[in-house]
PDB file of C-alpha atoms in Angstrom:
ATOM      1  CA  MET A   1     -23.737 -15.396 -17.056  1.00 36.00           C
ATOM      2  CA  ALA A   2     -21.641 -14.524 -19.138  1.00 36.00           C
ATOM      3  CA  PRO A   3     -23.780 -11.855 -20.157  1.00 39.00           C
ATOM      4  CA  HIS A   4     -24.261 -10.771 -17.341  1.00 39.00           C
ATOM      5  CA  ARG A   5     -20.507 -10.439 -16.338  1.00 41.00           C
ATOM      6  CA  GLU A   6     -19.210  -8.516 -19.677  1.00 43.00           C
ATOM      7  CA  GLY A   7     -22.561  -6.090 -18.277  1.00 45.00           C
ATOM      8  CA  SER A   8     -20.675  -5.836 -15.492  1.00 47.00           C
ATOM      9  CA  ASP A   9     -16.905  -5.348 -16.394  1.00 53.00           C
ATOM     10  CA  ALA A  10     -18.477  -2.424 -19.409  1.00 56.00           C
ATOM     11  CA  SER A  11     -20.364  -0.515 -15.766  1.00 52.00           C
ATOM     12  CA  VAL A  12     -17.208  -0.273 -13.839  1.00 47.00           C
ATOM     13  CA  GLU A  13     -15.206   0.866 -16.764  1.00 57.00           C
ATOM     14  CA  ALA A  14     -18.637   3.227 -17.188  1.00 54.00           C
ATOM     15  CA  MET A  15     -17.301   4.171 -13.740  1.00 53.00           C
ATOM     16  CA  VAL A  16     -13.579   4.399 -13.233  1.00 58.00           C
ATOM     17  CA  ALA A  17     -14.010   6.556 -16.645  1.00 62.00           C
ATOM     18  CA  GLN A  18     -16.070   8.729 -14.583  1.00 61.00           C
ATOM     19  CA  VAL A  19     -14.187   8.704 -12.241  1.00 63.00           C
ATOM     20  CA  GLU A  20     -11.339  10.467 -13.986  1.00 70.00           C
ATOM     21  CA  LYS A  21     -12.778  12.804 -15.626  1.00 79.00           C
ATOM     22  CA  HIS A  22     -13.771  14.869 -11.908  1.00 90.00           C
ATOM     23  CA  PRO A  23     -11.603  15.814  -9.072  1.00 94.00           C
ATOM     24  CA  ILE A  24     -10.333  12.462  -6.906  1.00 96.00           C
ATOM     25  CA  SER A  25     -12.898  13.163  -3.761  1.00 97.00           C
ATOM     26  CA  SER A  26     -12.077  10.396  -1.784  1.00 98.00           C
ATOM     27  CA  ILE A  27      -8.622   8.526  -1.220  1.00 98.00           C
ATOM     28  CA  LEU A  28      -7.937   5.124   0.791  1.00 98.00           C
ATOM     29  CA  ILE A  29      -5.472   4.961   3.198  1.00 98.00           C
ATOM     30  CA  ILE A  30      -4.093   1.910   4.059  1.00 98.00           C
ATOM     31  CA  ILE A  31      -1.255   1.645   6.393  1.00 98.00           C
ATOM     32  CA  ALA A  32      -0.582  -1.759   8.438  1.00 96.00           C
ATOM     33  CA  MET A  33       1.016  -0.336  12.085  1.00 96.00           C
ATOM     34  CA  GLN A  34      -0.291   0.900  14.560  1.00 96.00           C
ATOM     35  CA  THR A  35       3.605   3.269  14.410  1.00 95.00           C
ATOM     36  CA  GLU A  36       3.255   4.587  11.574  1.00 96.00           C
ATOM     37  CA  ALA A  37      -1.115   5.373  11.247  1.00 97.00           C
ATOM     38  CA  LEU A  38      -0.772   7.810  13.616  1.00 97.00           C
ATOM     39  CA  PRO A  39       1.696   9.715  12.258  1.00 97.00           C
ATOM     40  CA  VAL A  40      -0.891  10.490   9.268  1.00 97.00           C
ATOM     41  CA  VAL A  41      -4.300  10.221  11.387  1.00 98.00           C
ATOM     42  CA  ASN A  42      -2.862  13.570  13.952  1.00 97.00           C
ATOM     43  CA  LYS A  43      -2.191  14.960  10.954  1.00 97.00           C
ATOM     44  CA  PHE A  44      -4.984  15.524   9.376  1.00 97.00           C
ATOM     45  CA  GLN A  45      -7.066  15.185  12.820  1.00 98.00           C
ATOM     46  CA  LEU A  46      -8.941  11.831  11.148  1.00 98.00           C
ATOM     47  CA  ILE A  47     -11.154  10.559  13.964  1.00 98.00           C
ATOM     48  CA  GLU A  48     -12.552   6.883  14.508  1.00 97.00           C
ATOM     49  CA  ASN A  49     -15.470   5.773  13.026  1.00 96.00           C
ATOM     50  CA  PRO A  50     -16.562   3.097  16.195  1.00 92.00           C
ATOM     51  CA  HIS A  51     -19.412   2.449  13.860  1.00 92.00           C
ATOM     52  CA  SER A  52     -17.340   0.961  10.792  1.00 92.00           C
ATOM     53  CA  SER A  53     -19.857  -1.133   8.522  1.00 92.00           C
ATOM     54  CA  PHE A  54     -17.198  -4.440   9.190  1.00 96.00           C
ATOM     55  CA  PRO A  55     -17.965  -7.739  10.179  1.00 95.00           C
ATOM     56  CA  LYS A  56     -18.196  -8.118  13.947  1.00 94.00           C
ATOM     57  CA  GLY A  57     -15.782  -8.421  15.956  1.00 94.00           C
ATOM     58  CA  VAL A  58     -12.544  -7.798  13.093  1.00 97.00           C
ATOM     59  CA  PRO A  59     -10.039  -5.840  14.897  1.00 97.00           C
ATOM     60  CA  TRP A  60      -9.617  -3.735  12.320  1.00 98.00           C
ATOM     61  CA  ILE A  61      -9.552   0.514  12.778  1.00 97.00           C
ATOM     62  CA  HIS A  62     -11.174   3.019  10.492  1.00 98.00           C
ATOM     63  CA  TYR A  63     -10.141   6.650  11.459  1.00 98.00           C
ATOM     64  CA  HIS A  64     -11.733   9.566   8.483  1.00 98.00           C
ATOM     65  CA  GLY A  65     -12.663  12.959   8.526  1.00 98.00           C
ATOM     66  CA  ALA A  66     -11.699  15.974   5.734  1.00 97.00           C
ATOM     67  CA  TYR A  67      -8.744  17.653   4.192  1.00 97.00           C
ATOM     68  CA  LYS A  68      -9.161  20.999   1.465  1.00 95.00           C
ATOM     69  CA  ASP A  69     -11.543  18.810  -0.482  1.00 93.00           C
ATOM     70  CA  ILE A  70     -10.804  15.870  -0.167  1.00 97.00           C
ATOM     71  CA  ILE A  71     -12.400  12.934   2.224  1.00 98.00           C
ATOM     72  CA  ILE A  72      -9.506  10.369   3.424  1.00 98.00           C
ATOM     73  CA  ASN A  73     -10.079   7.179   4.723  1.00 98.00           C
ATOM     74  CA  LEU A  74      -8.103   5.890   6.660  1.00 98.00           C
ATOM     75  CA  VAL A  75      -7.711   1.274   7.475  1.00 98.00           C
ATOM     76  CA  TRP A  76      -5.607  -0.533   9.763  1.00 97.00           C
ATOM     77  CA  PRO A  77      -5.492  -4.355  10.655  1.00 97.00           C
ATOM     78  CA  GLY A  78      -5.231  -3.242  14.103  1.00 97.00           C
ATOM     79  CA  LYS A  79      -4.472  -5.549  16.760  1.00 97.00           C
ATOM     80  CA  ASP A  80      -4.366  -9.079  16.757  1.00 97.00           C
ATOM     81  CA  LEU A  81      -6.973 -10.796  18.377  1.00 96.00           C
ATOM     82  CA  THR A  82      -4.883 -13.420  19.322  1.00 97.00           C
ATOM     83  CA  PHE A  83      -1.311 -12.030  19.697  1.00 97.00           C
ATOM     84  CA  GLY A  84      -2.466  -8.728  20.511  1.00 97.00           C
ATOM     85  CA  VAL A  85       0.001  -7.659  18.112  1.00 97.00           C
ATOM     86  CA  ASP A  86      -0.067  -5.255  14.699  1.00 96.00           C
ATOM     87  CA  GLY A  87      -2.319  -7.402  11.961  1.00 96.00           C
ATOM     88  CA  VAL A  88       1.203  -7.447   9.664  1.00 97.00           C
ATOM     89  CA  GLY A  89       0.761  -9.439   6.975  1.00 96.00           C
ATOM     90  CA  THR A  90      -0.558 -10.254   3.306  1.00 97.00           C
ATOM     91  CA  ILE A  91      -3.182 -11.585   4.641  1.00 97.00           C
ATOM     92  CA  SER A  92      -4.710  -9.037   6.961  1.00 97.00           C
ATOM     93  CA  ALA A  93      -3.109  -6.729   3.677  1.00 98.00           C
ATOM     94  CA  SER A  94      -5.482  -7.948   1.233  1.00 98.00           C
ATOM     95  CA  LEU A  95      -8.968  -8.935   3.789  1.00 98.00           C
ATOM     96  CA  VAL A  96      -8.451  -4.420   5.318  1.00 98.00           C
ATOM     97  CA  THR A  97      -7.840  -3.849   1.203  1.00 98.00           C
ATOM     98  CA  TYR A  98     -11.197  -5.409   0.460  1.00 98.00           C
ATOM     99  CA  ALA A  99     -13.465  -5.190   3.208  1.00 98.00           C
ATOM    100  CA  SER A 100     -12.480  -1.589   2.797  1.00 98.00           C
ATOM    101  CA  ILE A 101     -12.864  -0.815  -0.921  1.00 98.00           C
ATOM    102  CA  GLN A 102     -16.362  -2.673  -0.344  1.00 97.00           C
ATOM    103  CA  ALA A 103     -17.506  -0.287   1.928  1.00 96.00           C
ATOM    104  CA  LEU A 104     -15.839   2.856   1.076  1.00 97.00           C
ATOM    105  CA  GLN A 105     -15.436   3.701  -2.902  1.00 97.00           C
ATOM    106  CA  PRO A 106     -12.415   5.471  -2.892  1.00 98.00           C
ATOM    107  CA  ASP A 107     -11.382   6.704  -5.613  1.00 97.00           C
ATOM    108  CA  LEU A 108      -7.774   5.814  -6.104  1.00 98.00           C
ATOM    109  CA  ILE A 109      -5.755   4.035  -2.759  1.00 98.00           C
ATOM    110  CA  ILE A 110      -2.281   4.585  -0.968  1.00 98.00           C
ATOM    111  CA  ASN A 111      -0.834   2.057   0.452  1.00 98.00           C
ATOM    112  CA  ALA A 112       1.995   3.908   3.207  1.00 98.00           C
ATOM    113  CA  GLY A 113       4.311   2.923   5.598  1.00 96.00           C
ATOM    114  CA  THR A 114       8.437   1.334   6.026  1.00 96.00           C
ATOM    115  CA  ALA A 115      10.005  -1.300   4.039  1.00 95.00           C
ATOM    116  CA  GLY A 116      13.538  -2.181   4.359  1.00 95.00           C
ATOM    117  CA  GLY A 117      16.106  -1.451   1.744  1.00 95.00           C
ATOM    118  CA  PHE A 118      18.920  -3.150  -0.351  1.00 95.00           C
ATOM    119  CA  LYS A 119      21.896  -0.341  -1.053  1.00 94.00           C
ATOM    120  CA  GLU A 120      23.238  -2.658  -4.151  1.00 94.00           C
ATOM    121  CA  LYS A 121      19.845  -0.606  -5.566  1.00 95.00           C
ATOM    122  CA  ALA A 122      21.231   2.798  -3.773  1.00 94.00           C
ATOM    123  CA  ALA A 123      18.552   2.938  -0.904  1.00 95.00           C
ATOM    124  CA  ALA A 124      19.011   4.813   2.469  1.00 95.00           C
ATOM    125  CA  ILE A 125      18.106   4.361   6.014  1.00 95.00           C
ATOM    126  CA  GLY A 126      15.010   7.247   5.846  1.00 96.00           C
ATOM    127  CA  ASP A 127      14.633   7.098   1.800  1.00 96.00           C
ATOM    128  CA  VAL A 128      11.016   7.150   0.335  1.00 97.00           C
ATOM    129  CA  PHE A 129      10.390   5.500  -3.172  1.00 97.00           C
ATOM    130  CA  LEU A 130       7.384   5.957  -4.733  1.00 98.00           C
ATOM    131  CA  VAL A 131       6.641   2.409  -6.073  1.00 98.00           C
ATOM    132  CA  SER A 132       6.434   1.626  -9.796  1.00 97.00           C
ATOM    133  CA  HIS A 133       5.981  -1.844  -9.490  1.00 98.00           C
ATOM    134  CA  VAL A 134       5.022  -4.778  -7.162  1.00 98.00           C
ATOM    135  CA  ALA A 135       5.219  -8.440  -7.313  1.00 97.00           C
ATOM    136  CA  PHE A 136       5.707 -11.485  -4.829  1.00 97.00           C
ATOM    137  CA  HIS A 137       9.400 -13.035  -3.114  1.00 97.00           C
ATOM    138  CA  ASP A 138       7.785 -15.515  -1.561  1.00 95.00           C
ATOM    139  CA  ARG A 139       4.766 -17.371  -3.954  1.00 95.00           C
ATOM    140  CA  ARG A 140       7.447 -20.027  -5.419  1.00 94.00           C
ATOM    141  CA  ILE A 141       5.439 -22.147  -7.356  1.00 95.00           C
ATOM    142  CA  PRO A 142       7.940 -24.760 -10.406  1.00 95.00           C
ATOM    143  CA  ILE A 143       4.896 -25.446 -13.355  1.00 97.00           C
ATOM    144  CA  PRO A 144       4.881 -23.190 -16.344  1.00 97.00           C
ATOM    145  CA  VAL A 145       2.336 -20.468 -15.505  1.00 98.00           C
ATOM    146  CA  PHE A 146       1.644 -20.690 -12.329  1.00 97.00           C
ATOM    147  CA  ASP A 147       5.313 -19.584 -11.379  1.00 96.00           C
ATOM    148  CA  LEU A 148       4.462 -15.743 -13.169  1.00 97.00           C
ATOM    149  CA  TYR A 149       0.338 -15.939 -10.818  1.00 97.00           C
ATOM    150  CA  GLY A 150       2.853 -16.884  -7.779  1.00 96.00           C
ATOM    151  CA  VAL A 151       5.265 -13.972  -8.467  1.00 97.00           C
ATOM    152  CA  GLY A 152       2.233 -11.561  -9.025  1.00 97.00           C
ATOM    153  CA  LEU A 153       4.085  -8.906 -10.725  1.00 97.00           C
ATOM    154  CA  ARG A 154       1.705  -6.036 -11.545  1.00 97.00           C
ATOM    155  CA  GLN A 155       2.751  -2.094 -12.809  1.00 96.00           C
ATOM    156  CA  THR A 156       1.173   0.648 -10.104  1.00 97.00           C
ATOM    157  CA  TYR A 157      -0.723   3.587 -11.027  1.00 97.00           C
ATOM    158  CA  SER A 158       0.979   5.793 -13.233  1.00 96.00           C
ATOM    159  CA  THR A 159       1.638   9.008 -11.241  1.00 97.00           C
ATOM    160  CA  PRO A 160       4.297  10.685 -13.579  1.00 97.00           C
ATOM    161  CA  ASN A 161       3.498  14.582 -12.281  1.00 97.00           C
ATOM    162  CA  LEU A 162       3.773  13.647  -8.360  1.00 97.00           C
ATOM    163  CA  LEU A 163       6.786  11.535  -9.153  1.00 96.00           C
ATOM    164  CA  LYS A 164       8.821  14.746 -10.806  1.00 96.00           C
ATOM    165  CA  ALA A 165       6.534  17.416  -8.601  1.00 96.00           C
ATOM    166  CA  LEU A 166       8.201  16.194  -4.819  1.00 96.00           C
ATOM    167  CA  ASN A 167      11.426  14.238  -6.349  1.00 93.00           C
ATOM    168  CA  LEU A 168      10.866  11.438  -4.237  1.00 94.00           C
ATOM    169  CA  LYS A 169      12.835   8.260  -5.891  1.00 96.00           C
ATOM    170  CA  THR A 170      11.587   5.297  -8.026  1.00 97.00           C
ATOM    171  CA  GLY A 171      11.906   1.481  -7.838  1.00 97.00           C
ATOM    172  CA  LYS A 172      10.935  -1.937  -7.595  1.00 98.00           C
ATOM    173  CA  LEU A 173       8.571  -2.877  -4.507  1.00 97.00           C
ATOM    174  CA  SER A 174       8.486  -7.207  -3.747  1.00 97.00           C
ATOM    175  CA  THR A 175       5.877  -8.441  -0.471  1.00 97.00           C
ATOM    176  CA  GLY A 176       6.633 -11.846   0.744  1.00 96.00           C
ATOM    177  CA  ASP A 177       5.521 -12.779   4.545  1.00 95.00           C
ATOM    178  CA  SER A 178       8.980 -12.296   6.568  1.00 92.00           C
ATOM    179  CA  LEU A 179      10.598  -9.901   7.765  1.00 88.00           C
ATOM    180  CA  ASP A 180      13.674 -12.305   7.325  1.00 87.00           C
ATOM    181  CA  MET A 181      15.198 -13.651   4.191  1.00 88.00           C
ATOM    182  CA  SER A 182      16.170 -16.866   3.105  1.00 90.00           C
ATOM    183  CA  PRO A 183      18.440 -17.762   0.246  1.00 90.00           C
ATOM    184  CA  HIS A 184      15.045 -18.852  -1.609  1.00 93.00           C
ATOM    185  CA  ASP A 185      13.572 -15.426  -1.178  1.00 92.00           C
ATOM    186  CA  GLU A 186      16.936 -13.809  -2.629  1.00 91.00           C
ATOM    187  CA  ALA A 187      17.259 -15.183  -5.540  1.00 93.00           C
ATOM    188  CA  SER A 188      13.608 -13.843  -6.291  1.00 94.00           C
ATOM    189  CA  ILE A 189      13.745 -10.779  -4.932  1.00 93.00           C
ATOM    190  CA  ALA A 190      17.250 -10.225  -6.920  1.00 94.00           C
ATOM    191  CA  ALA A 191      14.368 -11.334  -9.837  1.00 94.00           C
ATOM    192  CA  ASN A 192      11.796  -9.777  -9.207  1.00 96.00           C
ATOM    193  CA  ASP A 193      14.680  -6.608  -9.373  1.00 96.00           C
ATOM    194  CA  ALA A 194      13.417  -4.597  -6.322  1.00 96.00           C
ATOM    195  CA  THR A 195      14.770  -1.894  -4.698  1.00 97.00           C
ATOM    196  CA  VAL A 196      12.724  -2.633  -1.708  1.00 97.00           C
ATOM    197  CA  LYS A 197      10.662  -4.853   0.083  1.00 97.00           C
ATOM    198  CA  ASP A 198       7.398  -5.413   2.243  1.00 97.00           C
ATOM    199  CA  MET A 199       5.372  -7.459   3.898  1.00 96.00           C
ATOM    200  CA  GLU A 200       1.510  -6.147   2.375  1.00 97.00           C
ATOM    201  CA  GLY A 201       2.470  -4.053  -0.906  1.00 97.00           C
ATOM    202  CA  ALA A 202       1.562  -6.470  -3.618  1.00 98.00           C
ATOM    203  CA  ALA A 203      -1.735  -7.949  -1.627  1.00 98.00           C
ATOM    204  CA  VAL A 204      -3.300  -4.099  -1.379  1.00 98.00           C
ATOM    205  CA  ALA A 205      -2.148  -4.601  -5.229  1.00 98.00           C
ATOM    206  CA  TYR A 206      -4.183  -7.689  -6.140  1.00 98.00           C
ATOM    207  CA  VAL A 207      -6.667  -6.754  -4.623  1.00 98.00           C
ATOM    208  CA  ALA A 208      -7.673  -3.563  -5.989  1.00 98.00           C
ATOM    209  CA  GLU A 209      -6.847  -4.395  -9.553  1.00 97.00           C
ATOM    210  CA  LEU A 210      -9.571  -6.784  -9.856  1.00 97.00           C
ATOM    211  CA  LEU A 211     -11.870  -4.422  -7.585  1.00 97.00           C
ATOM    212  CA  LYS A 212     -10.816  -1.937 -10.623  1.00 97.00           C
ATOM    213  CA  VAL A 213      -9.851   0.989  -8.093  1.00 97.00           C
ATOM    214  CA  PRO A 214      -6.303   2.323  -9.028  1.00 98.00           C
ATOM    215  CA  ALA A 215      -3.217   2.526  -6.057  1.00 98.00           C
ATOM    216  CA  ILE A 216      -0.062   4.024  -5.041  1.00 98.00           C
ATOM    217  CA  PHE A 217       2.325   2.582  -2.323  1.00 98.00           C
ATOM    218  CA  VAL A 218       4.919   5.280  -0.586  1.00 98.00           C
ATOM    219  CA  LYS A 219       7.044   2.764   1.067  1.00 98.00           C
ATOM    220  CA  ALA A 220       9.968   5.146   3.374  1.00 97.00           C
ATOM    221  CA  VAL A 221      13.254   2.442   4.254  1.00 96.00           C
ATOM    222  CA  THR A 222      13.339   1.211   7.869  1.00 94.00           C
ATOM    223  CA  ASP A 223      16.163  -1.095   7.430  1.00 93.00           C
ATOM    224  CA  ILE A 224      19.024  -1.765   4.596  1.00 93.00           C
ATOM    225  CA  VAL A 225      18.383  -6.122   4.227  1.00 93.00           C
ATOM    226  CA  ASP A 226      21.795  -6.177   2.605  1.00 91.00           C
ATOM    227  CA  GLY A 227      23.391  -3.789   5.644  1.00 89.00           C
ATOM    228  CA  GLU A 228      25.977  -4.412   8.193  1.00 88.00           C
ATOM    229  CA  LYS A 229      23.402  -5.342  11.204  1.00 89.00           C
ATOM    230  CA  PRO A 230      20.206  -6.975  11.821  1.00 88.00           C
ATOM    231  CA  THR A 231      16.846  -6.522   9.790  1.00 87.00           C
ATOM    232  CA  ALA A 232      14.939  -5.991  13.668  1.00 88.00           C
ATOM    233  CA  GLU A 233      16.806  -4.256  15.456  1.00 91.00           C
ATOM    234  CA  GLU A 234      17.486  -1.864  12.768  1.00 92.00           C
ATOM    235  CA  PHE A 235      13.947  -1.633  12.006  1.00 91.00           C
ATOM    236  CA  LEU A 236      13.456  -0.979  16.276  1.00 91.00           C
ATOM    237  CA  GLN A 237      16.114   1.662  16.134  1.00 92.00           C
ATOM    238  CA  ASN A 238      14.608   3.489  13.153  1.00 93.00           C
ATOM    239  CA  LEU A 239      10.880   3.857  12.931  1.00 92.00           C
ATOM    240  CA  ALA A 240       9.778   5.464  14.763  1.00 92.00           C
ATOM    241  CA  ALA A 241      11.918   8.690  12.598  1.00 94.00           C
ATOM    242  CA  VAL A 242      10.907   7.118   9.918  1.00 95.00           C
ATOM    243  CA  THR A 243       7.669   7.027  10.479  1.00 96.00           C
ATOM    244  CA  ALA A 244       7.573  10.702  10.239  1.00 95.00           C
ATOM    245  CA  THR A 245       9.465  11.059   7.371  1.00 96.00           C
ATOM    246  CA  LEU A 246       6.795   9.165   5.464  1.00 97.00           C
ATOM    247  CA  GLU A 247       3.632  10.830   6.648  1.00 97.00           C
ATOM    248  CA  GLU A 248       5.309  14.336   5.470  1.00 97.00           C
ATOM    249  CA  VAL A 249       5.495  12.488   2.141  1.00 97.00           C
ATOM    250  CA  VAL A 250       2.572  11.209   2.544  1.00 98.00           C
ATOM    251  CA  THR A 251       1.125  14.906   4.005  1.00 98.00           C
ATOM    252  CA  GLN A 252       2.897  15.894   0.145  1.00 98.00           C
ATOM    253  CA  VAL A 253       0.891  13.240  -2.291  1.00 98.00           C
ATOM    254  CA  ILE A 254      -2.694  14.266  -1.038  1.00 98.00           C
ATOM    255  CA  ASP A 255      -1.595  18.123  -1.153  1.00 97.00           C
ATOM    256  CA  PHE A 256      -1.508  17.343  -4.864  1.00 97.00           C
ATOM    257  CA  ILE A 257      -3.840  15.462  -5.195  1.00 97.00           C
ATOM    258  CA  SER A 258      -5.782  18.062  -3.899  1.00 96.00           C
ATOM    259  CA  GLY A 259      -8.605  19.325  -7.077  1.00 95.00           C
ATOM    260  CA  LYS A 260      -6.946  16.507  -9.609  1.00 96.00           C
ATOM    261  CA  CYS A 261      -8.899  14.138 -11.713  1.00 96.00           C
ATOM    262  CA  LEU A 262      -6.455  11.256 -11.627  1.00 96.00           C
ATOM    263  CA  PRO A 263      -4.770  12.018 -15.466  1.00 96.00           C
ATOM    264  CA  GLU A 264      -3.752  14.506 -13.846  1.00 96.00           C
ATOM    265  CA  LEU A 265      -1.016  12.579 -11.435  1.00 96.00           C
TER     266      LEU A 265
END
């Protein structure tokens, strides 16, 4: 099996190299919540695909359309079939990212969404960050090497020209499956040197790396994790306004990407 695997890796690398030589033509936007997704759907006049190639019965929603010279696919996990709420968290994010890459074969992934920010790192409500690194903060495995695997630190696809052109803030993202922050989480987040925290990013990054698709992460701050207000209250209070800001920045990102090859980002 080894020769076959090596051949497959060489084939994938050749495909990536080929993509890098041509303008980006297909973008996959992964978003966790309907409230985050709809402003982007409306901005680009994306249409829901009622006949997606996702497994029958899953709640995942696929929107698609064209903007300038780019095919845009946007996928969000839909509503949980049991509880009727948005399918947030790392499990849904991993599954949706994997299935979407397999079905849609994008040149680039944009994981866009809201996040908590840390005032200690100078984050403020409404700030939008282009993430430099992602890691998990709630996968604690205190065994040598397994501990590093648990944290899963990864550098995102480097986009220095995009960062400069849009004058965005940058920082590290820490991901976990809880909205609040336990003392254990807090210590792990500090160790990750995170400026923002979310519930999906590192999972999307893991799958993207596994399937060799470059991914960037655009995160807008809805709440200050180390602030005075309760996280859930502040998150809900700012969600609508911040998702509008998120849509504006995602539009700017796609406008910048249009006509460019991956290395030009």
